[in-house]
mmCIF file of C-alpha atoms in Angstrom:
data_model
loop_
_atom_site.group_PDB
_atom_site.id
_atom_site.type_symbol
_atom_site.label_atom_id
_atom_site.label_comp_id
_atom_site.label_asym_id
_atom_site.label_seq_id
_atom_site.Cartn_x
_atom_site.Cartn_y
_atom_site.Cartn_z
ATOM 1 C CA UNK W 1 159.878 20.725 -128.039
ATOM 2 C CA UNK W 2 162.942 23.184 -127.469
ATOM 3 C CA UNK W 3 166.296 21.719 -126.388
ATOM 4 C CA UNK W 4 166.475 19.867 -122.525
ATOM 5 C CA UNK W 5 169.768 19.520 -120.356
ATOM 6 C CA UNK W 6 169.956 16.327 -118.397
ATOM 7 C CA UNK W 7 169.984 16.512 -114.752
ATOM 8 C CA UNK W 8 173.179 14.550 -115.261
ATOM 9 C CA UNK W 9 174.669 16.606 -117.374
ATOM 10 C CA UNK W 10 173.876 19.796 -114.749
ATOM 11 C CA UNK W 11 174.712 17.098 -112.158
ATOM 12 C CA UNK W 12 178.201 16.585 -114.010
ATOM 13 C CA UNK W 13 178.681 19.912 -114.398
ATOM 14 C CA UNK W 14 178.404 21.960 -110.689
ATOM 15 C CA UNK W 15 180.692 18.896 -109.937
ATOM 16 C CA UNK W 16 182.959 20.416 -112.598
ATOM 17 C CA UNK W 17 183.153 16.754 -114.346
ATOM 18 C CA UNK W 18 182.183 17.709 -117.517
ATOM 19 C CA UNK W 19 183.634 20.031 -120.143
ATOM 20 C CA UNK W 20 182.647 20.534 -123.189
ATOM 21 C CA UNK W 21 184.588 22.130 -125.146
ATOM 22 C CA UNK W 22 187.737 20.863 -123.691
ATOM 23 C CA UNK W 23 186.590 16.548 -123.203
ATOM 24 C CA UNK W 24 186.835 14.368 -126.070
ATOM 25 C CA UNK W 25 183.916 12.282 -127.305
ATOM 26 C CA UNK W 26 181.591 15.354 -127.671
ATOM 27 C CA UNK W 27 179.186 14.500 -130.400
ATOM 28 C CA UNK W 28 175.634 14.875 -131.458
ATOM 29 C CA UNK W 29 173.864 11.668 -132.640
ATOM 30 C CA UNK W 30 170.373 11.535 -134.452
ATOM 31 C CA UNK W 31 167.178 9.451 -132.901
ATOM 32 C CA UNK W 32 164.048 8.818 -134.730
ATOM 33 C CA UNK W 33 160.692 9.859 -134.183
ATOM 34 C CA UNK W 34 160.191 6.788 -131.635
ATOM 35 C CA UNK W 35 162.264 8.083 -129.074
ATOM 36 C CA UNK W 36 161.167 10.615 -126.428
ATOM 37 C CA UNK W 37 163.280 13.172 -124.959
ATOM 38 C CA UNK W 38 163.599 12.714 -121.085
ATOM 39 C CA UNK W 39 165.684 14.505 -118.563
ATOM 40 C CA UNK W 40 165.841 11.784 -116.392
ATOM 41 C CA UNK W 41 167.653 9.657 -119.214
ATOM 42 C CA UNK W 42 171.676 9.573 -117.830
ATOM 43 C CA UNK W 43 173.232 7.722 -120.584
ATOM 44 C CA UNK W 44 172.998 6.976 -124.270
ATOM 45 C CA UNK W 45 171.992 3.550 -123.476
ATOM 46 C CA UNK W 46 168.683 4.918 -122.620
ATOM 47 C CA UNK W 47 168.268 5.598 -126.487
ATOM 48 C CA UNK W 48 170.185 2.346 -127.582
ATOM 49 C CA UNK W 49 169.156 -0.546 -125.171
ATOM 50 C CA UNK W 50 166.294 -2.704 -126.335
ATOM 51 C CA UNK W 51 165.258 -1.657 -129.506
ATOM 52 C CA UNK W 52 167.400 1.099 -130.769
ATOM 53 C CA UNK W 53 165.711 4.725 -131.334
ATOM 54 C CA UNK W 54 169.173 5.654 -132.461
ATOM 55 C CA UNK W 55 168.795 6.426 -136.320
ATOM 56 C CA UNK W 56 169.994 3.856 -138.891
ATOM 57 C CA UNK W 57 170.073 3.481 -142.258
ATOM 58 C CA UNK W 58 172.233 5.275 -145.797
ATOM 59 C CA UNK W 59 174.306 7.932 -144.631
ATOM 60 C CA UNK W 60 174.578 6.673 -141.081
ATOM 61 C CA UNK W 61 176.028 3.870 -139.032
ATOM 62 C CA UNK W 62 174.782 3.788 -135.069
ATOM 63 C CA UNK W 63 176.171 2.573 -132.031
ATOM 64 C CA UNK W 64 178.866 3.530 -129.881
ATOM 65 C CA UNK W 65 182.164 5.088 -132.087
ATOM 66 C CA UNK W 66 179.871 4.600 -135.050
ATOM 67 C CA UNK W 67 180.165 7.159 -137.635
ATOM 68 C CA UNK W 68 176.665 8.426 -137.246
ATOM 69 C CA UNK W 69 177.701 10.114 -134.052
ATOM 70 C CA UNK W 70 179.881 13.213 -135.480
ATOM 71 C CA UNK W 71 182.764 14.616 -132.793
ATOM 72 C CA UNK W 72 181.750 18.348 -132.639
ATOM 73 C CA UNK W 73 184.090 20.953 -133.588
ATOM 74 C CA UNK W 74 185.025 24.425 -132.673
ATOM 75 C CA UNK W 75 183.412 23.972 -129.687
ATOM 76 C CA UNK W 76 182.968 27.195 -127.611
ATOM 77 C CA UNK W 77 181.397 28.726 -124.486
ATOM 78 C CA UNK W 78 179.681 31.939 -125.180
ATOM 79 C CA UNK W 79 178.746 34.792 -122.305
ATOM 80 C CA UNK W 80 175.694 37.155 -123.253
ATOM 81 C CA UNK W 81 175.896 39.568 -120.798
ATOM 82 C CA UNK W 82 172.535 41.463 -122.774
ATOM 83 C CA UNK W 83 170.480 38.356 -122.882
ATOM 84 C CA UNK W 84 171.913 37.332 -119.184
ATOM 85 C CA UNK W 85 172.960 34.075 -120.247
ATOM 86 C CA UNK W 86 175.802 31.195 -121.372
ATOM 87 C CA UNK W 87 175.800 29.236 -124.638
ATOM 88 C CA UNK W 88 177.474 26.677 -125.766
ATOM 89 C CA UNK W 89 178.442 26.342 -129.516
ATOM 90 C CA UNK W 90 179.592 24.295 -132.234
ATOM 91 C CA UNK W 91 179.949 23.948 -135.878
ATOM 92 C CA UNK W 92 176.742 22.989 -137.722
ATOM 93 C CA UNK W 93 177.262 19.192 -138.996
ATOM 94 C CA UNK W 94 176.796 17.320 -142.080
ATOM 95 C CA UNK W 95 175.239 13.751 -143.093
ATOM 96 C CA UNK W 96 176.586 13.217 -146.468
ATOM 97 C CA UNK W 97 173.776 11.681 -148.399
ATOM 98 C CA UNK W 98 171.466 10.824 -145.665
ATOM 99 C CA UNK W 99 168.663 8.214 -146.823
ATOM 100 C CA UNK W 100 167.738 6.536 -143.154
ATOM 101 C CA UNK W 101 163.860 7.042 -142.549
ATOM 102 C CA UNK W 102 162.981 9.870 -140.271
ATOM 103 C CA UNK W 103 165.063 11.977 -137.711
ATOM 104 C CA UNK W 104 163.037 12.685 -134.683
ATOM 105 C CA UNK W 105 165.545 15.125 -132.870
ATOM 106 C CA UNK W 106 169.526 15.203 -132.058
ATOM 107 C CA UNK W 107 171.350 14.355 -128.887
ATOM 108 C CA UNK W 108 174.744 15.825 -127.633
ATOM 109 C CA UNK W 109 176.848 13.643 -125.425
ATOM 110 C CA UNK W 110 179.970 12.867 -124.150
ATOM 111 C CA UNK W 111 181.056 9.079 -125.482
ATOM 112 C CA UNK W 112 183.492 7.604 -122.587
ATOM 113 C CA UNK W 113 183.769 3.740 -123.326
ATOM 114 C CA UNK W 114 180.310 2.688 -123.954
ATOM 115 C CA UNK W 115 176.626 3.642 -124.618
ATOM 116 C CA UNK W 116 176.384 2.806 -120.578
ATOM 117 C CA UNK W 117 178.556 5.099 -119.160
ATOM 118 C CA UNK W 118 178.051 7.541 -122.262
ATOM 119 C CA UNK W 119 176.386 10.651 -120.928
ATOM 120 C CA UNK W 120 173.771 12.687 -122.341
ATOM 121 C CA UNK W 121 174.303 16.230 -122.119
ATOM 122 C CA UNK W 122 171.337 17.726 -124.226
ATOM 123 C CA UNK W 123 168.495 16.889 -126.215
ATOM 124 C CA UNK W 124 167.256 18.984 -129.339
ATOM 125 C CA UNK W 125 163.766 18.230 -130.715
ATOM 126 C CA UNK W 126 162.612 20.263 -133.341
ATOM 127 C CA UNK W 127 159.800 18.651 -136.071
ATOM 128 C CA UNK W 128 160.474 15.712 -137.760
ATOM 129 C CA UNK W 129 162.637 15.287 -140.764
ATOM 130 C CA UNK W 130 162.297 12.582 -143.621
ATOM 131 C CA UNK W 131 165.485 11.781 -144.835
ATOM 132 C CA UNK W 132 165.502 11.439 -148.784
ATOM 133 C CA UNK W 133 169.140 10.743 -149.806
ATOM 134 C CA UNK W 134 170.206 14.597 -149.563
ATOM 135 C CA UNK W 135 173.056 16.000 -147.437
ATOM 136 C CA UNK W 136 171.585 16.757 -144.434
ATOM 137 C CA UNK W 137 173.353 19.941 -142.520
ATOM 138 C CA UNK W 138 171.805 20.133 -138.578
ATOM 139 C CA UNK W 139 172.043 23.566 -138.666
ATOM 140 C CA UNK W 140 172.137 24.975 -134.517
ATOM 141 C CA UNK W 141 170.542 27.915 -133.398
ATOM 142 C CA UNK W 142 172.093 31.599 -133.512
ATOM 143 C CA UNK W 143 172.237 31.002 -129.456
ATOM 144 C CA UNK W 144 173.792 28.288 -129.244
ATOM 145 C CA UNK W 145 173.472 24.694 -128.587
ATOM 146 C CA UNK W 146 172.580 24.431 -125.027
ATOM 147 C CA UNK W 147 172.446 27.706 -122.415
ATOM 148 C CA UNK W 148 172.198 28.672 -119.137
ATOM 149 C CA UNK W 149 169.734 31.256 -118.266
ATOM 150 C CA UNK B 1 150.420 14.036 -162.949
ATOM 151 C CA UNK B 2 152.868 11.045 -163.810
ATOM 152 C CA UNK B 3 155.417 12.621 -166.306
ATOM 153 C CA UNK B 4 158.936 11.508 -168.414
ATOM 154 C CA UNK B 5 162.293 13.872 -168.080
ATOM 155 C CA UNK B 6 164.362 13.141 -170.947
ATOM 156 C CA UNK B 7 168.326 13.810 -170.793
ATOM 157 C CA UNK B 8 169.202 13.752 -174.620
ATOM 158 C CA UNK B 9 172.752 13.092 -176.390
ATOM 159 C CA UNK B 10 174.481 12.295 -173.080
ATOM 160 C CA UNK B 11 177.941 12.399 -173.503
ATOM 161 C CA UNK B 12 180.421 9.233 -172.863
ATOM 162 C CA UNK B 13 182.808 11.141 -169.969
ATOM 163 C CA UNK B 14 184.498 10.221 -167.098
ATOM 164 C CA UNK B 15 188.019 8.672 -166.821
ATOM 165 C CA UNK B 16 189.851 7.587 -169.615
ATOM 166 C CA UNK B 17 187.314 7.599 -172.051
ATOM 167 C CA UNK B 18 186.257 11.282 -171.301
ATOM 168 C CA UNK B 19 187.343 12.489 -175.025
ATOM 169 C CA UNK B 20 184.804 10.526 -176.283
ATOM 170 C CA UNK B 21 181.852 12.485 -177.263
ATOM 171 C CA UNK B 22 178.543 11.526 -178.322
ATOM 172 C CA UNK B 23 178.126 10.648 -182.151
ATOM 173 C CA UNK B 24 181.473 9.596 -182.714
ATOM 174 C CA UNK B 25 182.469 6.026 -182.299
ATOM 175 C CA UNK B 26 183.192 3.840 -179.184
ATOM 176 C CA UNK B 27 185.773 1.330 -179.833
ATOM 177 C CA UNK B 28 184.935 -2.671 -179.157
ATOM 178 C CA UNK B 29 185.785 -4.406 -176.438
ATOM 179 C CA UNK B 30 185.444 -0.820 -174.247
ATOM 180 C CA UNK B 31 183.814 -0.075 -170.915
ATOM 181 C CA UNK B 32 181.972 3.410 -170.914
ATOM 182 C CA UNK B 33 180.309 5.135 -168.613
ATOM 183 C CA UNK B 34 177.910 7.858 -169.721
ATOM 184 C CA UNK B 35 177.307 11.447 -167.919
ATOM 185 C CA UNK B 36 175.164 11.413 -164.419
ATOM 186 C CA UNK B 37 171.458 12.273 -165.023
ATOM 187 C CA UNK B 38 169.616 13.509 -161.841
ATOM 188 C CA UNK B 39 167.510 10.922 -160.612
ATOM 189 C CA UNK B 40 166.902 11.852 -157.174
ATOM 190 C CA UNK B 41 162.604 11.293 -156.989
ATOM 191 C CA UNK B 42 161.609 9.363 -159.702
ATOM 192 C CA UNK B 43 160.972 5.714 -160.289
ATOM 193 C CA UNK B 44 162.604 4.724 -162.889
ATOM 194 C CA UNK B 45 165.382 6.025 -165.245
ATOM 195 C CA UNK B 46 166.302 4.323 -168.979
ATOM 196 C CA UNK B 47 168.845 4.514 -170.787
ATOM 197 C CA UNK B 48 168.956 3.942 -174.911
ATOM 198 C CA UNK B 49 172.030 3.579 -177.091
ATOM 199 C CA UNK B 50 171.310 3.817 -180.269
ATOM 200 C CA UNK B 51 174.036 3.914 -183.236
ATOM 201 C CA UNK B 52 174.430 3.896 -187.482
ATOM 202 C CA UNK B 53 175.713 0.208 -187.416
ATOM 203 C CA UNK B 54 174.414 -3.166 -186.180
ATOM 204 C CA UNK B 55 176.346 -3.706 -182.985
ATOM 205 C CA UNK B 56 175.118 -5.619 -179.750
ATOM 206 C CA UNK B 57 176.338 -4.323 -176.301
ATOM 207 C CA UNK B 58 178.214 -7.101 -173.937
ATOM 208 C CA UNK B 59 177.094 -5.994 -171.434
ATOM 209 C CA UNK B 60 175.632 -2.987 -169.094
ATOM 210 C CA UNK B 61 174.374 -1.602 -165.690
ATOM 211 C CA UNK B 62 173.006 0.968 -164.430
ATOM 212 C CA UNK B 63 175.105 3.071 -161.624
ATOM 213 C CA UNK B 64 173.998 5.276 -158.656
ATOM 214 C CA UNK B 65 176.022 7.852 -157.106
ATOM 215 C CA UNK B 66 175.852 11.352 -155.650
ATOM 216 C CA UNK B 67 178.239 13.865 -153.756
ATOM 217 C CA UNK B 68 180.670 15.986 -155.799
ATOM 218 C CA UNK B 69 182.529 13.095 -157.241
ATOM 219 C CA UNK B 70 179.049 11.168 -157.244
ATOM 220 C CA UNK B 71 180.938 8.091 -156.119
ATOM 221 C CA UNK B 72 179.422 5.967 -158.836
ATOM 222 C CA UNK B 73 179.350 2.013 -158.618
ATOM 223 C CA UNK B 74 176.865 1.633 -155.804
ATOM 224 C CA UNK B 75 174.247 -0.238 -158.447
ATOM 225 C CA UNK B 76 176.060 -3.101 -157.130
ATOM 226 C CA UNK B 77 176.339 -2.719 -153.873
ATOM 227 C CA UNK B 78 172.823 -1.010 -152.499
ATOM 228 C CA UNK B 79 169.772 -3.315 -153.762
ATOM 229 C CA UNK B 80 167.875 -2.332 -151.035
ATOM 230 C CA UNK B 81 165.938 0.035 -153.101
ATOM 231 C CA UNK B 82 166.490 -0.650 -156.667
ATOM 232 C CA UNK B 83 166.477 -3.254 -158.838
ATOM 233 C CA UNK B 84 168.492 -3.141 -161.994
ATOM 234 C CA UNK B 85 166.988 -5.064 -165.140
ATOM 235 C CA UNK B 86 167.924 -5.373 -168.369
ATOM 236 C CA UNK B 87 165.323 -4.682 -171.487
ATOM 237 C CA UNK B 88 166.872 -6.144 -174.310
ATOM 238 C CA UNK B 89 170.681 -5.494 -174.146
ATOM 239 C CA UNK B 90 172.072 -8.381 -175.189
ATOM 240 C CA UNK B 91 169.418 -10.991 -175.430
ATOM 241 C CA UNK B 92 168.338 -12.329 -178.524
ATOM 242 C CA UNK B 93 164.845 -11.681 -179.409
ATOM 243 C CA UNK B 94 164.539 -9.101 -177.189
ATOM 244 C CA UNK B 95 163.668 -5.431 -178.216
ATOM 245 C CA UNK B 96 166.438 -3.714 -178.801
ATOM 246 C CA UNK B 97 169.410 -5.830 -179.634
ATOM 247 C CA UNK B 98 169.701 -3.723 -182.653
ATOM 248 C CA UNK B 99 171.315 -0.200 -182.029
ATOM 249 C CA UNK B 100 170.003 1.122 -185.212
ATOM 250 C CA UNK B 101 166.178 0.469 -184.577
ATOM 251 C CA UNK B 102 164.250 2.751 -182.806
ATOM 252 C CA UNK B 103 164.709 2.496 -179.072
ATOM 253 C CA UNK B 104 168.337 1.023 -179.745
ATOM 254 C CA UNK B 105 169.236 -0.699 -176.350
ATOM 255 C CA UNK B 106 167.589 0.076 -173.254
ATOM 256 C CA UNK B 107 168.727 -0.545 -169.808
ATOM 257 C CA UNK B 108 166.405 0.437 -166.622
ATOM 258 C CA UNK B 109 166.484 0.869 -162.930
ATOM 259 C CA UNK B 110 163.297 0.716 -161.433
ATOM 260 C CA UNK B 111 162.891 1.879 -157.515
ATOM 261 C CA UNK B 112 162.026 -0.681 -155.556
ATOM 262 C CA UNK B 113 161.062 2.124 -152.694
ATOM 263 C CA UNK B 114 159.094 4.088 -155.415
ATOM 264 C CA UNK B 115 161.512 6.596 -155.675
ATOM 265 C CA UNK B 116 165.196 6.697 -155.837
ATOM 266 C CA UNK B 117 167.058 8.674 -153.158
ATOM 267 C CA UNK B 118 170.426 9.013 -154.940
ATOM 268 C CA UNK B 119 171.101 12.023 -156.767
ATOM 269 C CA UNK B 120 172.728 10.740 -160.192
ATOM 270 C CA UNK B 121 172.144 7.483 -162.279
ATOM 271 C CA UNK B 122 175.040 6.639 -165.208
ATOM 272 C CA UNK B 123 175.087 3.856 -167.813
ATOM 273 C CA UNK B 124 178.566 1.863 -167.512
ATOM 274 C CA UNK B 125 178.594 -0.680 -170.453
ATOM 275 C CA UNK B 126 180.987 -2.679 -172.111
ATOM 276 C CA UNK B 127 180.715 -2.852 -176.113
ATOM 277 C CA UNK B 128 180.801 -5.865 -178.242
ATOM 278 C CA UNK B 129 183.777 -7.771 -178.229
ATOM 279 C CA UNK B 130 184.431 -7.011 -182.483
ATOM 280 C CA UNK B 131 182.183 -4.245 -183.485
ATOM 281 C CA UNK B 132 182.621 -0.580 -182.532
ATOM 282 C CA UNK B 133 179.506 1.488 -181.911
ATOM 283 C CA UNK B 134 179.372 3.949 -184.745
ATOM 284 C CA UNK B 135 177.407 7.487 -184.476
ATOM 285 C CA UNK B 136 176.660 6.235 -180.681
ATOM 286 C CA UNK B 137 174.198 8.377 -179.281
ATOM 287 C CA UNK B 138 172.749 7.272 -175.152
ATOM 288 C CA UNK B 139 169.515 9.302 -173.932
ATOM 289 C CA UNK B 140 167.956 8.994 -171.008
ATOM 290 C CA UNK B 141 164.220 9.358 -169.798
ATOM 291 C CA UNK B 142 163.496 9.641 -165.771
ATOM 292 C CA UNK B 143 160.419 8.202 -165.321
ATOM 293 C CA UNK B 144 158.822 10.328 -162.014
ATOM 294 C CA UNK B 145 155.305 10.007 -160.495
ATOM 295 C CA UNK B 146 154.565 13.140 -159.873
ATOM 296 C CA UNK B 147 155.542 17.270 -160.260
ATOM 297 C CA UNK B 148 156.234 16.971 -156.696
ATOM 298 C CA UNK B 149 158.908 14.449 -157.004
ATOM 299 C CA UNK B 150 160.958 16.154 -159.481
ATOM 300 C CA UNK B 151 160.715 18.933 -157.146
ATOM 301 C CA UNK B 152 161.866 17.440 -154.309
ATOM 302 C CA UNK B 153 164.637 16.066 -156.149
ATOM 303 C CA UNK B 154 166.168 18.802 -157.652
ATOM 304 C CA UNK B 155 165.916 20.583 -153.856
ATOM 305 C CA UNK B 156 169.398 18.429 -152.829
ATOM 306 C CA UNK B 157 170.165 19.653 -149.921
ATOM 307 C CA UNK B 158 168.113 19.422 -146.426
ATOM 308 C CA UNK B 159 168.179 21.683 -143.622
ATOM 309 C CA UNK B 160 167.518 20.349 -140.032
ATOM 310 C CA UNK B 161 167.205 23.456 -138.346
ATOM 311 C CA UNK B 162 167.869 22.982 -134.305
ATOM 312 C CA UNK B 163 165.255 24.594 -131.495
ATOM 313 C CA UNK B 164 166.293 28.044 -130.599
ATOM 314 C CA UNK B 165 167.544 28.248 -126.799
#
């Protein structure tokens, strides 16, 4: 599956409440292969509550402020005036010695005080990967994190 | 096909006691730690000391690490997938309690997963409390299950590439 916005995210954003380059508490966090992308899922507690998709293990502590969920840097906002559209970018990121089962996509959001009012901005689902105790760089696509088309 | 790695002549080397170099003496009453040996894969690693006198170890452990200082120590702290266990070391009767037989002393790891998913495994041992450990010489065999394994372990880094927009 490619990457999905959340309608609260686009919500959030034609309300001009979200920015994300300029907010703090934008960061990607890892789920496992149990959870399933939705765009109708608001807030990180929607990947938390119950029993916890959020990835766990070696290399990676979950839960709100934990240090699984890595602030993105040099953030930017890209215009494409060729491909018509607006990307959003950030440095690729880096699990040091990541031994915590298997990663079943990546999720960017904005934290705020807890995984309830946490938002989910995007959700990136490419095929599964088995963590084996490597570094594990999430390497984002030439175009960006998330666009608009 | 199941197969052994072996890592001969490791030298003694981080910290104070880097100078020390394999075949020359270790003082008594020393902790060393030996050189990493990629481990990454297999499931099991052991270690031999062997040396030209009759000397008993006081003690030893095997230590996980990985990362560009390898951040050893974690034997201790991460059983969740290994088990450390002595064979022979310091043990009477045991095989091994003589350096200067064949086999000297061996200390293993075994992976309680199957495999081990840190990169580097070190001895750390501390020598007998009178005797130094002359002509010292540590090897190492990585025991791995299969080709694959090895493979996989000497890849190190992963790549999670991220959906194209």
């Amino acid at each position: 599956m490619a990457t999905i916005t959340t309608n609260k995210f686009r919500q959030l954003l034609m309300t001009k409440n979200i920015d994300l380059v300029n907010d703090s508490g934008i960061k990607i966090m890892l789920f496992n292969s149990s959870y399933t992308p939705d765009k109708d899922h608001d807030f990180v507690s929607s990947i938390t509550s119950g029993s916890s998709k959020e990835l766990s293990g070696t290399g990676y502590t979950a839960g709100f402020g934990g240090s699984g969920r890595k602030t993105l840097a040099s953030r930017a906002i890209t215009r494409d005036d060729t491909a018509d559209k607006v990307y959003f970018d950030a440095a690729d990121v880096t699990y040091t010695a990541l031994n915590a089962g298997t990663i079943g996509g990546a999720a960017i959001i904005k934290e705020v005080t807890s995984d309830s009012d946490s938002i989910i901005v995007a959700m990136l689902d490419p095929s599964d990967l088995v963590t084996n105790g490597s570094d594990v760089t999430i390497q984002f696509a030439a175009d960006g994190i998330v666009n608009l088309t | 096909m199941a197969f052994v790695k072996k890592y001969n002549a490791i030298v003694v080397g981080t910290g104070s006691n880097a100078s020390v170099a394999s075949g020359g003496n270790l003082a008594s009453a020393t902790t060393y730690v030996s050189h990493g040996v990629p481990v990454c894969g297999a499931k099991m690693v052991v270690f031999r000391i062997t040396a030209t006198n009759s000397s008993q170890l006081q003690s030893a452990q095997v230590n996980f690490g990985e990362g560009a200082n390898r951040n050893y120590g974690q034997g201790a702290t991460a059983p969740d997938f290994f088990a450390a266990a002595s064979v022979g070391c310091t043990n009477a009767g045991n095989v091994g309690t003589d350096p200067t037989k064949q086999g000297g002393l061996a200390y293993s790891a075994y992976a309680n997963s199957g495999k081990f998913h840190y990169k580097f495994a070190q001895i750390q041992f501390l020598t007998n409390a009178t005797t130094a450990f002359n002509g010292y010489v540590i090897n190492a065999e990585v025991h791995y299950d299969t080709d694959a394994d090895l493979c996989a372990a000497e890849c190190g880094q992963q790549n999670y590439v991220m959906p194209t927009n």
